Amino acid sequence: MTTAQADPWLLTPGPLTTSATVKAAMLHDRGSRDRAFLELDAEIRRRLVALVGGEGSHVCVPIQGSGTFAVEAMLGTLLPRDGRLLILVNGAYGRRMETIARYHGRAVETLEWPEDRPVDPARVEERLALGPPVTHLALVHCETTSGVLNPLPAIAELAARFGVALLVDAMSSFGALPIDVRTTPFTALAASANKCLEGVPGVGFVLVCESVLEAARGNAPALSLDLVDQHAAWRRTGQWRFTPPTHVLAALHRALLEHEAEGGVEGRGRRYAANARILIEGMRALGFEPLLDSAHQAPIIVTFAMPADPRFRFETFYGLLRARGYVIYPGKLTVVPSFRMGCIGRLGPEVMRGAVEAVRAAMVELGVASGAPARAASGQGAAA
Ligand SMILES: *Cc1c(COP(=O)(O)O)cnc(C)c1O
């Protein structure tokens, strides 16, 4: 069996490094109608609801595919044909929700911010108070494009006050940053197995207010992404409608037990925060500058501005790190050349220190003395 040690460490936004025990959970063939599988599956859904304190109000509806499938299922199922969606956009994932809503032919508008700034609740409040009415509001909790943390509690408060349904893409924060539906009310939230929960890719899920879901019959533009139909099947038969990703679910089940053993959301968040600290301090010591102001930086993924030194070639740099066992990620910003290093997945302090050391060694090989970007990026307005 391939162990985590033999594989490169994935300092990426997903798929991520998983524990050997999560991978080992997949070494069994399970029947999709078999009692043992159905119990495991039901326990996953119960545990995911409990992670947001949603018992009694929200249900969990998993959906096969990557995280985007869950986001598309959430928007498609919950937005009625005569609805109007306002999306708060400060990166590629907010933009992707706009693309999805347009595919579905739904009325959609956006409010936009630069990629290095969080969504500003004051502007959202102004729009909700003064503009034409919207029925739904969509927010990306941690915009993985840059790693910026958006103010979910303030937006949830606005949605509740204006009577607008709130749909959250919490893909890269779920399981590591606290979200409690009793204090931060949301209508629905989409996430996936393979980010902070440290499962493997192949399944996403939507946590959705049950009464809203029941009223959403007939909205979905696609059978396979209809959360109402899937939820009804579980109520009726306890089973998935179509072939469940049994191995992926077994891995997620194991990953949820390990999440709990680590101290749940708080324990996991603490490890990731320590990872981010080691990474940012180590990279700063080499001259690199994080794009974001530390107040807006989520401990999920860190964007660094590309160094000014012309000897720094990202592809070569990437290859040198890969040869030392670390996989990083190109930037996704539209305005500033950058690259990203993730803090999530089965990684601890030694791996983060090893990654910084690999960066240092790669710079020596490239003949690059400092990672400093062209202009001193103070984290202010670099993408404005
Ligand atoms: C990873 C991610 C997604 C989903 O991406 P997939 O490639 O479809 O898994 C959606 N939103 C955010 C914020 C993400 O980080």
Coordinates of C-alpha atoms and ligand atoms in Angstrom, one line a residue:
M1 CA 0.0 0.0 0.0
T2 CA 1.2 3.5 -0.8
T3 CA 1.8 5.3 2.4
A4 CA 1.6 9.1 3.0
Q5 CA 5.4 9.1 3.4
A6 CA 6.1 7.6 0.0
D7 CA 3.8 10.1 -1.6
P8 CA 4.6 13.7 -2.0
W9 CA 3.1 16.1 0.6
L10 CA 0.2 18.0 -1.0
L11 CA 0.4 21.7 -0.1
T12 CA -2.5 22.4 -2.3
P13 CA -6.2 23.3 -2.0
G14 CA -7.2 19.7 -2.7
P15 CA -7.0 16.8 -3.2
L16 CA -4.9 16.7 -0.1
T17 CA -2.6 14.4 1.8
T18 CA -4.7 11.9 3.8
S19 CA -3.8 9.6 6.6
A20 CA -2.7 6.0 5.9
T21 CA -5.7 4.8 7.9
V22 CA -8.2 6.9 5.8
K23 CA -6.6 5.3 2.7
A24 CA -6.8 1.8 4.3
A25 CA -10.6 2.3 4.9
M26 CA -11.0 1.9 1.1
L27 CA -9.5 -1.6 0.9
H28 CA -12.9 -3.2 1.1
D29 CA -15.8 -3.7 -1.4
R30 CA -19.1 -2.8 0.1
G31 CA -22.5 -3.5 -1.3
S32 CA -24.6 -0.3 -1.8
R33 CA -27.7 -1.9 -0.3
D34 CA -25.8 -3.8 2.4
R35 CA -26.8 -3.0 5.9
A36 CA -23.2 -2.3 7.1
F37 CA -22.7 0.2 4.3
L38 CA -26.1 1.9 4.9
E39 CA -25.3 2.3 8.6
L40 CA -21.9 3.8 7.8
D41 CA -23.6 6.1 5.3
A42 CA -26.3 7.2 7.8
E43 CA -23.7 7.9 10.4
I44 CA -21.7 10.2 8.0
R45 CA -24.8 12.2 7.4
R46 CA -25.6 12.4 11.1
R47 CA -22.0 13.5 12.0
L48 CA -21.9 16.2 9.2
V49 CA -25.2 17.7 10.5
A50 CA -23.8 17.7 14.1
L51 CA -20.7 19.5 13.0
V52 CA -22.8 22.7 12.5
G53 CA -25.2 22.0 15.3
G54 CA -28.0 21.4 12.8
E55 CA -29.8 18.6 14.5
G56 CA -33.5 19.2 14.3
S57 CA -33.3 21.9 11.6
H58 CA -30.9 20.8 8.9
V59 CA -30.4 17.6 6.9
C60 CA -27.3 16.4 5.0
V61 CA -27.7 15.4 1.4
P62 CA -24.4 14.0 -0.1
I63 CA -23.9 14.1 -3.8
Q64 CA -21.4 12.1 -6.0
G65 CA -18.6 14.2 -7.6
S66 CA -16.2 16.9 -6.7
G67 CA -17.2 20.0 -4.6
T68 CA -18.6 21.9 -7.5
F69 CA -21.2 19.2 -8.0
A70 CA -22.5 19.9 -4.5
V71 CA -22.5 23.7 -5.1
E72 CA -24.3 23.2 -8.4
A73 CA -26.8 20.9 -6.7
M74 CA -27.4 23.4 -3.9
L75 CA -28.0 26.3 -6.3
G76 CA -30.0 24.3 -8.8
T77 CA -32.2 22.7 -6.1
L78 CA -32.9 25.8 -4.0
L79 CA -33.2 28.6 -6.5
P80 CA -36.7 28.6 -7.9
R81 CA -37.3 29.7 -11.5
D82 CA -38.7 33.0 -10.3
G83 CA -35.9 33.5 -7.7
R84 CA -33.2 36.1 -7.8
L85 CA -29.7 35.4 -6.6
L86 CA -27.2 37.9 -5.3
I87 CA -23.6 36.5 -5.2
L88 CA -20.9 38.2 -3.2
V89 CA -17.8 37.7 -5.4
N90 CA -14.1 38.1 -4.4
G91 CA -12.5 35.3 -6.3
A92 CA -12.9 32.4 -8.7
Y93 CA -15.3 30.3 -6.6
G94 CA -17.8 33.2 -6.3
R95 CA -17.5 33.6 -10.0
R96 CA -18.1 29.9 -10.5
M97 CA -21.5 30.2 -8.7
E98 CA -22.4 33.0 -11.1
T99 CA -21.6 30.7 -14.0
I100 CA -23.7 27.9 -12.5
A101 CA -26.7 30.2 -12.0
R102 CA -26.4 31.4 -15.6
Y103 CA -26.3 27.8 -16.9
H104 CA -29.5 27.2 -15.0
G105 CA -31.0 30.3 -16.5
R106 CA -31.7 31.9 -13.1
A107 CA -31.8 35.7 -12.5
V108 CA -28.4 36.5 -10.9
E109 CA -26.4 39.6 -10.0
T110 CA -23.1 40.1 -8.2
L111 CA -21.4 42.5 -5.9
E112 CA -17.7 42.4 -6.3
W113 CA -14.5 43.0 -4.3
P114 CA -10.8 42.7 -5.2
E115 CA -9.4 39.2 -4.6
D116 CA -7.2 40.4 -1.7
R117 CA -10.1 41.9 0.2
P118 CA -13.0 40.3 2.2
V119 CA -16.6 40.9 1.3
D120 CA -17.7 44.1 3.0
P121 CA -21.1 43.6 4.9
A122 CA -21.8 47.4 4.8
R123 CA -22.1 47.3 1.0
V124 CA -24.2 44.2 1.1
E125 CA -26.5 45.8 3.6
E126 CA -26.9 48.9 1.3
R127 CA -27.7 46.7 -1.7
L128 CA -30.3 44.6 0.3
A129 CA -31.9 47.8 1.6
L130 CA -32.0 49.8 -1.6
G131 CA -31.9 47.6 -4.6
P132 CA -34.6 45.4 -6.2
P133 CA -35.5 42.5 -3.9
V134 CA -33.5 39.3 -4.1
T135 CA -34.6 35.9 -2.8
H136 CA -31.2 34.3 -2.2
L137 CA -27.7 35.5 -1.2
A138 CA -24.6 33.4 -1.9
L139 CA -21.2 33.7 -0.1
V140 CA -17.9 31.8 -0.3
H141 CA -16.7 31.4 3.3
C142 CA -13.0 31.0 2.6
E143 CA -12.3 32.2 -1.0
T144 CA -9.6 29.6 -1.9
T145 CA -8.5 31.8 -4.8
S146 CA -6.5 33.9 -2.4
G147 CA -7.1 32.3 1.0
V148 CA -9.2 35.3 2.2
L149 CA -11.8 34.7 5.0
N150 CA -15.1 36.3 4.3
P151 CA -17.3 37.5 7.2
L152 CA -19.9 34.7 7.3
P153 CA -21.5 35.8 10.7
A154 CA -22.2 39.3 9.5
I155 CA -23.6 38.2 6.2
A156 CA -25.8 35.6 8.0
E157 CA -27.1 38.3 10.2
L158 CA -28.0 40.4 7.2
A159 CA -29.7 37.5 5.4
A160 CA -31.8 36.8 8.5
R161 CA -32.7 40.5 8.9
F162 CA -33.7 41.0 5.3
G163 CA -35.5 37.6 5.0
V164 CA -33.2 36.3 2.3
A165 CA -32.1 32.7 2.0
L166 CA -28.3 32.3 2.5
L167 CA -26.4 29.7 0.5
V168 CA -22.8 29.2 1.6
D169 CA -19.9 27.6 -0.3
A170 CA -17.8 26.4 2.8
M171 CA -15.8 24.0 0.7
S172 CA -12.4 25.0 2.0
S173 CA -13.3 25.9 5.6
F174 CA -15.8 23.2 6.7
G175 CA -14.3 21.1 9.5
A176 CA -11.6 23.6 10.4
L177 CA -13.3 26.9 11.0
P178 CA -16.3 27.0 13.3
I179 CA -19.7 27.3 11.7
D180 CA -22.8 26.9 14.0
V181 CA -26.1 27.2 12.3
R182 CA -27.8 28.1 15.7
T183 CA -25.7 31.3 15.9
T184 CA -24.9 31.8 12.2
P185 CA -28.1 30.9 10.5
F186 CA -27.8 29.7 6.9
T187 CA -30.3 28.0 4.6
A188 CA -27.8 25.7 3.0
L189 CA -24.1 25.1 3.0
A190 CA -22.0 23.0 0.5
A191 CA -18.7 21.3 1.2
S192 CA -16.8 18.2 0.3
A193 CA -15.0 15.2 1.7
N194 CA -11.5 16.0 0.6
K195 CA -10.6 19.4 2.1
C196 CA -10.5 20.1 5.8
L197 CA -12.3 16.8 6.6
E198 CA -9.2 15.0 5.1
G199 CA -11.2 12.4 3.2
V200 CA -10.6 11.5 -0.4
P201 CA -12.2 13.2 -3.4
G202 CA -15.4 11.9 -5.0
V203 CA -18.2 13.1 -2.8
G204 CA -19.7 16.5 -1.7
F205 CA -22.6 17.3 0.5
V206 CA -25.1 20.0 1.2
L207 CA -26.4 20.8 4.7
V208 CA -29.8 22.2 4.1
C209 CA -32.8 23.4 6.2
E210 CA -35.2 20.6 5.9
S211 CA -38.4 22.6 5.5
V212 CA -36.8 24.7 2.7
L213 CA -35.7 21.5 1.0
E214 CA -39.2 20.1 1.1
A215 CA -40.5 23.2 -0.5
A216 CA -37.9 23.1 -3.3
R217 CA -39.5 20.2 -5.2
G218 CA -39.5 20.8 -9.0
N219 CA -36.7 23.5 -9.0
A220 CA -33.7 21.4 -10.0
P221 CA -32.7 21.6 -13.6
A222 CA -31.0 18.1 -13.5
L223 CA -32.2 14.8 -12.1
S224 CA -28.7 13.7 -10.9
L225 CA -28.2 16.9 -8.9
D226 CA -31.7 17.1 -7.4
L227 CA -31.3 17.2 -3.7
V228 CA -35.0 16.9 -3.1
D229 CA -35.2 13.7 -5.0
Q230 CA -32.1 12.2 -3.3
H231 CA -33.3 13.2 0.2
A232 CA -36.7 11.6 -0.6
A233 CA -35.0 8.4 -1.5
W234 CA -33.2 8.3 1.8
R235 CA -36.4 8.9 3.7
R236 CA -38.1 6.2 1.7
T237 CA -35.4 3.5 1.4
G238 CA -32.3 4.7 3.3
Q239 CA -30.4 4.3 0.1
W240 CA -28.7 6.4 -2.6
R241 CA -30.6 6.7 -5.8
F242 CA -27.6 5.9 -8.0
T243 CA -24.3 4.1 -7.4
P244 CA -22.8 5.5 -4.3
P245 CA -19.0 6.1 -4.1
T246 CA -18.7 3.4 -1.5
H247 CA -14.9 3.5 -1.1
V248 CA -14.9 7.3 -0.9
L249 CA -17.7 7.2 1.8
A250 CA -15.8 4.6 3.8
A251 CA -12.8 6.9 3.7
L252 CA -15.0 9.8 4.8
H253 CA -16.4 7.8 7.6
R254 CA -12.9 7.0 8.9
A255 CA -11.8 10.6 8.3
L256 CA -14.7 11.9 10.5
L257 CA -13.7 9.6 13.3
E258 CA -10.1 11.0 13.1
H259 CA -11.5 14.5 12.9
E260 CA -13.4 13.9 16.2
A261 CA -10.3 12.3 17.8
E262 CA -8.3 15.4 16.9
G263 CA -10.7 17.6 18.9
G264 CA -13.2 18.3 16.1
V265 CA -13.3 21.6 14.4
E266 CA -11.4 23.3 17.2
G267 CA -8.5 20.8 17.2
R268 CA -8.2 20.7 13.4
G269 CA -8.4 24.5 13.2
R270 CA -5.6 24.7 15.7
R271 CA -3.3 22.4 13.8
Y272 CA -4.0 24.3 10.5
A273 CA -3.4 27.7 12.2
A274 CA 0.0 26.4 13.5
N275 CA 0.8 25.2 10.0
A276 CA 0.0 28.6 8.5
R277 CA 2.1 30.4 11.1
I278 CA 5.1 28.2 10.4
L279 CA 4.7 28.6 6.7
I280 CA 4.2 32.4 6.7
E281 CA 7.1 33.1 9.2
G282 CA 9.4 30.7 7.3
M283 CA 8.6 32.2 3.9
R284 CA 8.9 35.8 5.2
A285 CA 12.3 35.0 6.5
L286 CA 13.2 34.0 2.8
G287 CA 11.9 37.4 1.6
F288 CA 8.5 36.2 0.3
E289 CA 5.4 38.3 0.9
P290 CA 1.9 36.9 1.6
L291 CA -0.7 38.7 -0.5
L292 CA -3.1 39.1 2.3
D293 CA -3.2 41.2 5.4
S294 CA -2.9 38.8 8.3
A295 CA -6.3 40.0 9.6
H296 CA -8.0 38.6 6.5
Q297 CA -5.9 35.4 6.1
A298 CA -7.7 32.1 6.7
P299 CA -5.4 29.3 8.0
I300 CA -6.2 27.3 4.8
I301 CA -4.1 28.4 2.0
V302 CA -1.5 31.2 1.6
T303 CA -0.9 33.2 -1.6
F304 CA 2.6 34.5 -2.1
A305 CA 3.4 37.2 -4.7
M306 CA 5.9 36.0 -7.3
P307 CA 9.4 37.1 -6.5
A308 CA 10.9 40.0 -8.6
D309 CA 14.2 38.2 -9.3
P310 CA 14.1 37.2 -13.0
R311 CA 16.0 34.0 -12.1
F312 CA 12.9 32.8 -10.3
R313 CA 11.0 30.6 -12.8
F314 CA 7.8 29.2 -11.3
E315 CA 7.9 25.9 -13.3
T316 CA 11.5 25.2 -12.3
F317 CA 10.7 26.2 -8.7
Y318 CA 7.7 23.8 -8.7
G319 CA 9.9 21.0 -10.1
L320 CA 12.6 21.5 -7.5
L321 CA 10.0 21.4 -4.7
R322 CA 8.3 18.3 -6.2
A323 CA 11.7 16.5 -6.4
R324 CA 12.0 17.2 -2.6
G325 CA 8.5 15.7 -2.0
Y326 CA 6.3 18.8 -1.8
V327 CA 3.6 19.7 -4.3
I328 CA 2.5 23.4 -4.4
Y329 CA -0.1 25.2 -6.5
P330 CA 0.0 27.9 -9.1
G331 CA -1.8 31.2 -8.3
K332 CA -5.4 31.6 -9.4
L333 CA -5.4 35.4 -9.0
T334 CA -6.4 37.3 -12.1
V335 CA -4.3 40.4 -11.4
V336 CA -1.0 39.6 -9.6
P337 CA 1.4 36.8 -10.6
S338 CA 1.4 34.5 -7.5
F339 CA 1.6 31.0 -6.2
R340 CA -0.1 29.2 -3.3
M341 CA 0.9 26.9 -0.5
G342 CA -1.8 25.0 1.4
C343 CA -1.9 24.4 5.2
I344 CA -4.6 21.8 5.1
G345 CA -4.6 18.0 4.9
R346 CA -2.7 15.5 7.0
L347 CA 0.2 17.9 7.5
G348 CA 1.9 19.0 10.8
P349 CA 4.7 21.3 11.9
E350 CA 7.5 19.0 10.6
V351 CA 6.0 18.9 7.1
M352 CA 5.6 22.7 7.1
R353 CA 9.2 23.3 8.3
G354 CA 10.3 20.8 5.7
A355 CA 8.5 22.7 3.0
V356 CA 10.1 26.0 3.9
E357 CA 13.5 24.3 3.9
A358 CA 12.8 22.9 0.5
V359 CA 11.9 26.4 -0.7
R360 CA 15.2 27.7 0.7
A361 CA 17.1 24.9 -1.1
A362 CA 15.3 25.5 -4.4
M363 CA 16.1 29.2 -4.2
V364 CA 19.8 28.3 -3.8
E365 CA 19.6 26.1 -6.9
L366 CA 17.8 28.8 -8.8
G367 CA 20.4 31.4 -7.7
V368 CA 17.6 33.6 -6.3
A369 CA 18.7 35.5 -3.2
S370 CA 15.3 36.7 -2.0
G371 CA 11.7 35.9 -2.5
A372 CA 10.8 39.6 -2.3
P373 CA 8.2 40.7 -4.9
A374 CA 8.7 43.6 -7.3
R375 CA 7.1 46.1 -5.0
A376 CA 6.8 45.7 -1.3
A377 CA 3.4 44.1 -1.1
S378 CA 2.1 45.2 2.2
G379 CA -0.9 43.1 1.7
Q380 CA -2.8 46.3 0.8
G381 CA -4.3 46.7 -2.5
A382 CA -2.0 44.3 -4.4
A383 CA -4.9 43.1 -6.5
A384 CA -7.0 46.3 -6.4
Ligands
LIG1 C1 -12.3 23.4 -3.8 C2 -13.4 24.4 -3.8 C3 -14.6 24.2 -4.5 C4 -14.8 22.9 -5.3 O1 -13.9 22.6 -6.2 P1 -13.9 21.1 -6.9 O2 -12.6 21.2 -7.7 O3 -15.1 21.0 -7.7 O4 -13.8 20.1 -5.8 C5 -15.6 25.1 -4.4 N1 -15.4 26.2 -3.7 C6 -14.3 26.4 -3.0 C7 -14.3 27.7 -2.1 C8 -13.3 25.5 -3.0 O5 -12.2 25.8 -2.3

